[in-house]
CSV table of C-alpha atoms in Angstrom, one decimal:
chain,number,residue,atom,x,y,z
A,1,UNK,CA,37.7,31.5,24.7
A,2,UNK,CA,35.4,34.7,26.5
A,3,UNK,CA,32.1,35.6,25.7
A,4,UNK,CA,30.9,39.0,26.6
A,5,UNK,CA,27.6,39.1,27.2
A,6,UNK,CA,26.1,42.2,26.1
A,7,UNK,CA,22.1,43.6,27.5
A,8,UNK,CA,21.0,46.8,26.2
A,9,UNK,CA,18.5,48.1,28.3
A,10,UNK,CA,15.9,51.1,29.1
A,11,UNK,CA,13.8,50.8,32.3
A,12,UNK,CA,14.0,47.9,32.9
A,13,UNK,CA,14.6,46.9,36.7
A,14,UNK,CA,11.4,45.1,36.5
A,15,UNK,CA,12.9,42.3,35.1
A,16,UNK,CA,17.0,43.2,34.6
A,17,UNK,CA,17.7,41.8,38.2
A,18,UNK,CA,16.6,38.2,37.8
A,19,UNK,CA,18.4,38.0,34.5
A,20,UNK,CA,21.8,38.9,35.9
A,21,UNK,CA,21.4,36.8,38.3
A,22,UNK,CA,20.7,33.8,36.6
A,23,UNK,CA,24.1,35.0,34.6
A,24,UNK,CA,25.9,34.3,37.5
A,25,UNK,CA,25.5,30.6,37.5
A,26,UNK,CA,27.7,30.7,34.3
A,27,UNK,CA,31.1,29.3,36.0
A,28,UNK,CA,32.7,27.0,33.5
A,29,UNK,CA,33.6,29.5,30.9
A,30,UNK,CA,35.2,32.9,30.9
A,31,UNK,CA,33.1,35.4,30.1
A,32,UNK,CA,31.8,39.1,31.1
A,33,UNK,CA,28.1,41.0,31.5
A,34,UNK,CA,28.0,44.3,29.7
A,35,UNK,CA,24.8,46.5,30.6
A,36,UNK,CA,24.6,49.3,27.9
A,37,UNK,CA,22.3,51.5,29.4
A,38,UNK,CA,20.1,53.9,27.7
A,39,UNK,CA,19.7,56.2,30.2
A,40,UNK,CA,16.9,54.5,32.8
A,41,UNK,CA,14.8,56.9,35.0
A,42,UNK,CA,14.4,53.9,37.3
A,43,UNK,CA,16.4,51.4,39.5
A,44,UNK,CA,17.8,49.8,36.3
A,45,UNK,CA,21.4,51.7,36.5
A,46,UNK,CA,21.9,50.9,40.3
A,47,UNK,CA,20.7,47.1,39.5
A,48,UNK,CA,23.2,46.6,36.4
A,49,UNK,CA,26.1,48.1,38.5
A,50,UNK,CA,25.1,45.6,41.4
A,51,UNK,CA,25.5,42.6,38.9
A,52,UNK,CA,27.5,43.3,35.5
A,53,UNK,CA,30.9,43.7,34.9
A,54,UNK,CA,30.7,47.0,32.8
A,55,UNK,CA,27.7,49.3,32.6
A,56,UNK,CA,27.8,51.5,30.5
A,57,UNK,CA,25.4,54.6,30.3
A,58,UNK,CA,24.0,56.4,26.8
A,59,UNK,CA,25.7,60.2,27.1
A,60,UNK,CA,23.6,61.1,23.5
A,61,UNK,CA,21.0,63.8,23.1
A,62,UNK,CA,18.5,62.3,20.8
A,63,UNK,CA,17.1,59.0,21.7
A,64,UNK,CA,19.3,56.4,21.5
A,65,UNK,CA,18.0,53.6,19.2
A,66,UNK,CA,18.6,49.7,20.3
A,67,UNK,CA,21.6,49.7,17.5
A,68,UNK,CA,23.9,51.8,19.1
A,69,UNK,CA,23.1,50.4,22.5
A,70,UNK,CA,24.4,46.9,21.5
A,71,UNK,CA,27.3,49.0,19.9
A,72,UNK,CA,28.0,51.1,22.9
A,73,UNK,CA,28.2,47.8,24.7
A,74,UNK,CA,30.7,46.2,22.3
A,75,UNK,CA,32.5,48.7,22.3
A,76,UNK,CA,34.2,47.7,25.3
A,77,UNK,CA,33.7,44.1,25.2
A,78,UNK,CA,37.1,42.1,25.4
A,79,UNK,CA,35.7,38.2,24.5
A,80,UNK,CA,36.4,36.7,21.2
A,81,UNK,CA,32.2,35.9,20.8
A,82,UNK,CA,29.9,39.0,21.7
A,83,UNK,CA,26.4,37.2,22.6
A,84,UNK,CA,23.6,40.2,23.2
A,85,UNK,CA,20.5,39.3,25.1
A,86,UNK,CA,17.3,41.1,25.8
A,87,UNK,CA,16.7,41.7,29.2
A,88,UNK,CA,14.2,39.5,30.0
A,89,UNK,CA,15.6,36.0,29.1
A,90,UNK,CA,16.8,32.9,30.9
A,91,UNK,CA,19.0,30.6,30.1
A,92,UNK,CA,18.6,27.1,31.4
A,93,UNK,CA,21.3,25.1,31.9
A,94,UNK,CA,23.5,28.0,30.7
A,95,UNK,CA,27.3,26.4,31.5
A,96,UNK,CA,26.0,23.3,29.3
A,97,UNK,CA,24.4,25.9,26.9
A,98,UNK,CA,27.6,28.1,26.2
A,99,UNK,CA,30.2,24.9,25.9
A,100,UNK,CA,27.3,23.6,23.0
A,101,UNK,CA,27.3,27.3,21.7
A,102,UNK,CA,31.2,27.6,21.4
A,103,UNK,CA,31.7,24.1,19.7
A,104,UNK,CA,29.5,24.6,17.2
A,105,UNK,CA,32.1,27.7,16.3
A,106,UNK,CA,35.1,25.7,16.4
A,107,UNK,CA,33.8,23.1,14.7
A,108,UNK,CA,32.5,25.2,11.5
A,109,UNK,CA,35.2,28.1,11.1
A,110,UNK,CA,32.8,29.4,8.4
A,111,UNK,CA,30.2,30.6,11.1
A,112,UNK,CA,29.9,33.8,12.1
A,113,UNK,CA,26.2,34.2,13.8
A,114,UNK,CA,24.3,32.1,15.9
A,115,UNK,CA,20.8,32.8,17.3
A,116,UNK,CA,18.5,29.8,18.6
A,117,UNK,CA,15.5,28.5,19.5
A,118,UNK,CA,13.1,31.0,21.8
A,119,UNK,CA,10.4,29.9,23.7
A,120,UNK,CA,8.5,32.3,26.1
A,121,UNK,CA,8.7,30.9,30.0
A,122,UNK,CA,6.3,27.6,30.1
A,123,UNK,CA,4.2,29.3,32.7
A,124,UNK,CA,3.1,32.5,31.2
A,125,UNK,CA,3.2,30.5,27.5
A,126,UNK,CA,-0.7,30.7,26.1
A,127,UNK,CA,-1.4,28.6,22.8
A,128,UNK,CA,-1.5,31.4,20.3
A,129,UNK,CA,2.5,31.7,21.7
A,130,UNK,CA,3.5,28.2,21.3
A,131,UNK,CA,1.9,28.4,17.6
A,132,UNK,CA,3.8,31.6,17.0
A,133,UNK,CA,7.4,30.7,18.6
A,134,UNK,CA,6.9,27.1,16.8
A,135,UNK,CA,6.5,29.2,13.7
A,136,UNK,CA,8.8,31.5,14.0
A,137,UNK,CA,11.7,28.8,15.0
A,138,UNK,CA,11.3,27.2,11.7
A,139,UNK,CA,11.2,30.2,10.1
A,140,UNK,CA,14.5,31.2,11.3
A,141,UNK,CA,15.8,27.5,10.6
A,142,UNK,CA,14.5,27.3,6.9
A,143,UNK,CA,16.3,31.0,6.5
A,144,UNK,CA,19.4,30.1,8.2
A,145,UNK,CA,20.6,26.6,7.4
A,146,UNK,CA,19.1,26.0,4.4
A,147,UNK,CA,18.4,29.0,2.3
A,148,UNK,CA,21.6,30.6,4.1
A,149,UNK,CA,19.5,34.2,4.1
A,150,UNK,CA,20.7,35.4,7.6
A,151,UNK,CA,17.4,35.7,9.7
A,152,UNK,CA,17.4,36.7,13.6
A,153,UNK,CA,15.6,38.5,16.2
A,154,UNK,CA,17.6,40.6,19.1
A,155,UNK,CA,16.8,38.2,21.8
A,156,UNK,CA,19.8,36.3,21.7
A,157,UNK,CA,22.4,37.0,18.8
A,158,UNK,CA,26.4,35.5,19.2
A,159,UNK,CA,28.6,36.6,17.1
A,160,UNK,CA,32.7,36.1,16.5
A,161,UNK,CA,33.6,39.7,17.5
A,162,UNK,CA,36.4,39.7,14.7
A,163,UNK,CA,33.6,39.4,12.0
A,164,UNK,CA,31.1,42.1,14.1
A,165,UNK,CA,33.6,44.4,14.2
A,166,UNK,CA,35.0,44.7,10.4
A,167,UNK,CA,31.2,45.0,9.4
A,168,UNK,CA,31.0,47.9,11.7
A,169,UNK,CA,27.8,46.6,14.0
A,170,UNK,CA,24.2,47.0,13.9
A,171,UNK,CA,23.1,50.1,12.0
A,172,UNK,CA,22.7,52.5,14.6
A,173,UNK,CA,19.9,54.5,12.1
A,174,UNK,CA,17.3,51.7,12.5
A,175,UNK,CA,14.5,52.2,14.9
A,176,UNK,CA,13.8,48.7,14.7
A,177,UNK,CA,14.4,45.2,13.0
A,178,UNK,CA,18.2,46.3,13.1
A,179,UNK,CA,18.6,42.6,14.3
A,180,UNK,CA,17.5,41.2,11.4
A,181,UNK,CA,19.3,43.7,9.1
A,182,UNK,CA,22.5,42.9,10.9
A,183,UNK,CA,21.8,38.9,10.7
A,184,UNK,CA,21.7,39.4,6.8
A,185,UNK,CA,24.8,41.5,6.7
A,186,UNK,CA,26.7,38.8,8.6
A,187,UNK,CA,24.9,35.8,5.8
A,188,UNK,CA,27.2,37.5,3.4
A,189,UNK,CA,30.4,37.2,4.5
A,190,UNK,CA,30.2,33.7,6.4
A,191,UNK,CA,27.5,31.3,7.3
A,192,UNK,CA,24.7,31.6,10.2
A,193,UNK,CA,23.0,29.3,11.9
A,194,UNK,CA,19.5,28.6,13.8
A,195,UNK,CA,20.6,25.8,16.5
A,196,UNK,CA,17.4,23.8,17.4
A,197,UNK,CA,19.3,22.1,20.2
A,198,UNK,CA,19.8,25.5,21.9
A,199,UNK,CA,16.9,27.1,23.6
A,200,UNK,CA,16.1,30.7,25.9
A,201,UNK,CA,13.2,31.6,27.7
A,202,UNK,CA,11.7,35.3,27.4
């Protein structure tokens, strides 16, 4: 199985370099990085085509809204999961992370979205973060696995690419919460899941 790995991003070559790199340590599992670019005034282009495997730059007039970046980047993703990170996250012990991510689809052929447990990097982390993230993450467990109410945020989303495609993507008309919106459209026609087990840094 190939995951494409899909980072919509805007400015951000602040942070975008240390993310793809810590991609590269994924070697145990075939897989691409797709940058989908919405068109960066600063080093973020020249960074993304340094590291990823595609980069792919907005050509739109109007402002392009975070939607149809993660759509312009899966539109020329080739894995059977599409997984679509923010820019700023980490993920430890990512070959270990993926071959726990991919079994939990094989295992239950009913699921179609997967998001997991976020946790912001332990040394920037105040108190009022730990209480929110702890909040949050059980939140989007309650929603998921028990009330099975699709529930996600945009900071990592994987998805069978089959299912993302036949319902179209994320609505390219929301300026925001389109991750959320997209995670309920997927609780319709299959399951979702919040993995505790599973964990990235922002």
């Amino acid at each position: 199985m190939k995951i494409s790995i899909i980072i919509p991003t805007l400015n951000e070559e602040k942070i975008l370099e240390q993310t793809l790199k810590s991609l590269r340590q994924l070697n145990t599992i075939p897989h691409e990085v797709i940058v989908s670019d919405g068109k960066s005034k600063d080093r973020t282009i020249e960074l993304a085509n340094r590291y990823a495997d595609k980069v792919m730059v907005y050509g739109g007039q109007k402002r392009q809204t975070i939607g149809m970046g993660r759509n312009l980047g899966a539109s020329v993703a080739t894995g059977e999961y599409l997984v679509f990170l923010d820019a700023d996250m980490h993920i430890p012990d990512i070959n270990n992370f993926f071959k726990k991510a991919l079994d939990l689809f094989e295992k239950n052929k009913k699921l179609v979205g997967l998001t997991v447990y976020l946790q912001v990097f332990p040394e920037m982390a105040s108190l009022p973060d730990k209480i929110v993230f702890w909040a949050v993450n059980r939140i989007f467990y309650l929603m998921n696995n028990i009330l099975g109410l699709g529930v996600s945020s945009g900071e990592f989303q994987m998805i069978r690419t089959e299912v993302f495609n036949k319902l179209h993507g994320y609505d390219e008309r929301l300026a925001v919460a389109e991750d959320n919106e997209f995670f309920r459209r997927l609780s319709a026609v299959g399951q979702t899941r919040a993995e505790p087990s599973l964990v990235v840094f922002h």
